[in-house]
PDB file of C-alpha atoms and ligand atoms in Angstrom:
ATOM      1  CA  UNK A  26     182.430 -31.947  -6.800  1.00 97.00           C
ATOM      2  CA  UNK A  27     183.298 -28.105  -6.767  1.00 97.00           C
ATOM      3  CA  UNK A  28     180.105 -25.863  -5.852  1.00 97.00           C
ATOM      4  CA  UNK A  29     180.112 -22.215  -6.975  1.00 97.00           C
ATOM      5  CA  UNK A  30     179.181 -19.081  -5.791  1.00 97.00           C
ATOM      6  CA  UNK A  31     178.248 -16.199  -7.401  1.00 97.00           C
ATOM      7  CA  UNK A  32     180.680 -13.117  -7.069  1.00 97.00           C
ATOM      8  CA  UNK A  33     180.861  -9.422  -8.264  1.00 97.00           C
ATOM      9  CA  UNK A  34     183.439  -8.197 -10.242  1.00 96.00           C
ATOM     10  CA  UNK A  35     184.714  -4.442 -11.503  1.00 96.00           C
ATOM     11  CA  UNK A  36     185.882  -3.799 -15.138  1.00 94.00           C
ATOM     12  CA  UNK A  37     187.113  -0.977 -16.452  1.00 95.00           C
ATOM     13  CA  UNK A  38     184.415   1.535 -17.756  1.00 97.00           C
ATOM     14  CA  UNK A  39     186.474   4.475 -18.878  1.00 98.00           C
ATOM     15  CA  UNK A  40     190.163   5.392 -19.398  1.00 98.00           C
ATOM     16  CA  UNK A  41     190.888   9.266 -18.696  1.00 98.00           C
ATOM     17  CA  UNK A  42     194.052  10.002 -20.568  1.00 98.00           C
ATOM     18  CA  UNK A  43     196.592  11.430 -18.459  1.00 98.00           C
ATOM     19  CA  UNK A  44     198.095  14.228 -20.662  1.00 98.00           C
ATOM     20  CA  UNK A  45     194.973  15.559 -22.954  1.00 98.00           C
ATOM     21  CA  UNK A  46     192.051  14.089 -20.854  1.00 98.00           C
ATOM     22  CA  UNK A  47     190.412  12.368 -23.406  1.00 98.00           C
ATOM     23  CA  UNK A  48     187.978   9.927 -22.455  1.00 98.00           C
ATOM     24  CA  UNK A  49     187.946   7.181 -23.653  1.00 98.00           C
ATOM     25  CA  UNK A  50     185.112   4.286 -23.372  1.00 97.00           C
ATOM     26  CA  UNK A  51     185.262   0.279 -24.562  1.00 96.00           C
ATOM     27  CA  UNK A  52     182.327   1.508 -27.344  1.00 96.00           C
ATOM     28  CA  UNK A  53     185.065   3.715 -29.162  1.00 97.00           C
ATOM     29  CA  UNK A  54     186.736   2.419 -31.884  1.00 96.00           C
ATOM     30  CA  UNK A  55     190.283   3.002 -30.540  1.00 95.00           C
ATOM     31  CA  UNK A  56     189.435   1.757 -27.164  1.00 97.00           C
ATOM     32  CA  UNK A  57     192.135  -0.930 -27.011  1.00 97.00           C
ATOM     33  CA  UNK A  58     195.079   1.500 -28.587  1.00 97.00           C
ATOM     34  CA  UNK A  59     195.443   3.228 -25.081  1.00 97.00           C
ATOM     35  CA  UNK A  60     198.158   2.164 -23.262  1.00 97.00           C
ATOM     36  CA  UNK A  61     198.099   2.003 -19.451  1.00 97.00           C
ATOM     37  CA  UNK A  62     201.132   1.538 -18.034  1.00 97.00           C
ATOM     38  CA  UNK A  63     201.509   0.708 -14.048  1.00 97.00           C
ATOM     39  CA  UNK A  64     204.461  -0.662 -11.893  1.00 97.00           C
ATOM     40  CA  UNK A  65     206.092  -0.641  -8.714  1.00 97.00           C
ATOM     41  CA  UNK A  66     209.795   0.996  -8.445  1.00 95.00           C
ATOM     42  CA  UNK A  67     212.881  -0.784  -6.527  1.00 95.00           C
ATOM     43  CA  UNK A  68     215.501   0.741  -4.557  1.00 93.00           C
ATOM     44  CA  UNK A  69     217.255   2.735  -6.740  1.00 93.00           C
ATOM     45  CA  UNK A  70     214.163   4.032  -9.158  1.00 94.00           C
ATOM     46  CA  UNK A  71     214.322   7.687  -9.980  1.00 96.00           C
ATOM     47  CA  UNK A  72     210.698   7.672  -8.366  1.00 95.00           C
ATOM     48  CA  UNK A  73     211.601   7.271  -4.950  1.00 95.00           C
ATOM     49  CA  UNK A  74     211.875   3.670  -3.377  1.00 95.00           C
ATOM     50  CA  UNK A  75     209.133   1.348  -3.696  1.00 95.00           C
ATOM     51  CA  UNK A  76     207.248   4.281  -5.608  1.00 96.00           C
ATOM     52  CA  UNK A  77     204.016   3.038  -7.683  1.00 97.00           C
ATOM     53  CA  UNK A  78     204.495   4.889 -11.048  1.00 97.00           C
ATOM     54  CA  UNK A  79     201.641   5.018 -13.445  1.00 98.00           C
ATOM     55  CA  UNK A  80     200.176   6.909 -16.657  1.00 98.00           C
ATOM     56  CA  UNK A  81     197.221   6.027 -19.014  1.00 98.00           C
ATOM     57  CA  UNK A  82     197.565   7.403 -22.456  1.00 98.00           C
ATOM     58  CA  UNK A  83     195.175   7.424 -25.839  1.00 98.00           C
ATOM     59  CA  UNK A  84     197.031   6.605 -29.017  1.00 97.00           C
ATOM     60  CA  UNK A  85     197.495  10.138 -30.102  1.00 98.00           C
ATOM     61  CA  UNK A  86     199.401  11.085 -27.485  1.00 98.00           C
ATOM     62  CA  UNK A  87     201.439   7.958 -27.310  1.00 97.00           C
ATOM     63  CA  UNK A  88     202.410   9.040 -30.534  1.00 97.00           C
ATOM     64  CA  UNK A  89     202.957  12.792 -29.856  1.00 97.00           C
ATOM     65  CA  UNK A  90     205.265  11.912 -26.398  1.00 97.00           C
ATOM     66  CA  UNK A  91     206.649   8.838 -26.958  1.00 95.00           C
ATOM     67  CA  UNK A  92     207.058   8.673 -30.873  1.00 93.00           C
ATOM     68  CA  UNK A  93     210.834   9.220 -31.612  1.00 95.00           C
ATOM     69  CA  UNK A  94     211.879   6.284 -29.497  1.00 97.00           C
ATOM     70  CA  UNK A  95     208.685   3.867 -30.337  1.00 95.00           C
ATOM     71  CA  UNK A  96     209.708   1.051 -32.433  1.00 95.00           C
ATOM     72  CA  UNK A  97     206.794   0.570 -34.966  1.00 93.00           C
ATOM     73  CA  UNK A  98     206.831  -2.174 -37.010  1.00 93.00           C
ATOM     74  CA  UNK A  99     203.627  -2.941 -39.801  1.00 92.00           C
ATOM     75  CA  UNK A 100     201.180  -5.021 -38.940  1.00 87.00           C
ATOM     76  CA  UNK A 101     201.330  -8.332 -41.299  1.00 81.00           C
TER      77      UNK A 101
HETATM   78 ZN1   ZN B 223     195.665  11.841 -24.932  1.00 63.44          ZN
END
């Protein structure tokens, strides 16, 4: 028989974004159309070896930075 315990736990309560510092909440309507992006670098990554790269971003300026090279295809 498995006995539990009780245990605290974070959660995200805000995402600043990174290049218009928008904040953004999990109340707002585009809440989950940010896109946080986070990962560790190998040897040969522009970033430096073993760098930790990472950006959070709201939908708009996804669009604004990234939008040329996004592949968007409509939703069904
Ligand atoms: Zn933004």
């Amino acid at each position: 028989m498995l006995e539990y315990r009780d245990k605290i736990v974070q959660e995200v309560a805000a995402c600043a974004c990174d290049r218009c510092g928008r904040r953004l909440t999990p109340g707002d309507d585009d809440w989950h159309e940010k896109l946080s992006v986070e990962y560790r670098g190998g040897y040969f990554s522009v970033f430096g070896d073993g760098a930790t790269v990472s950006i959070d971003l709201c939908q708009q300026c996804v669009r604004d930075a990234l939008g040329p090279w996004l592949r968007i295809c409509p939703g069904v």
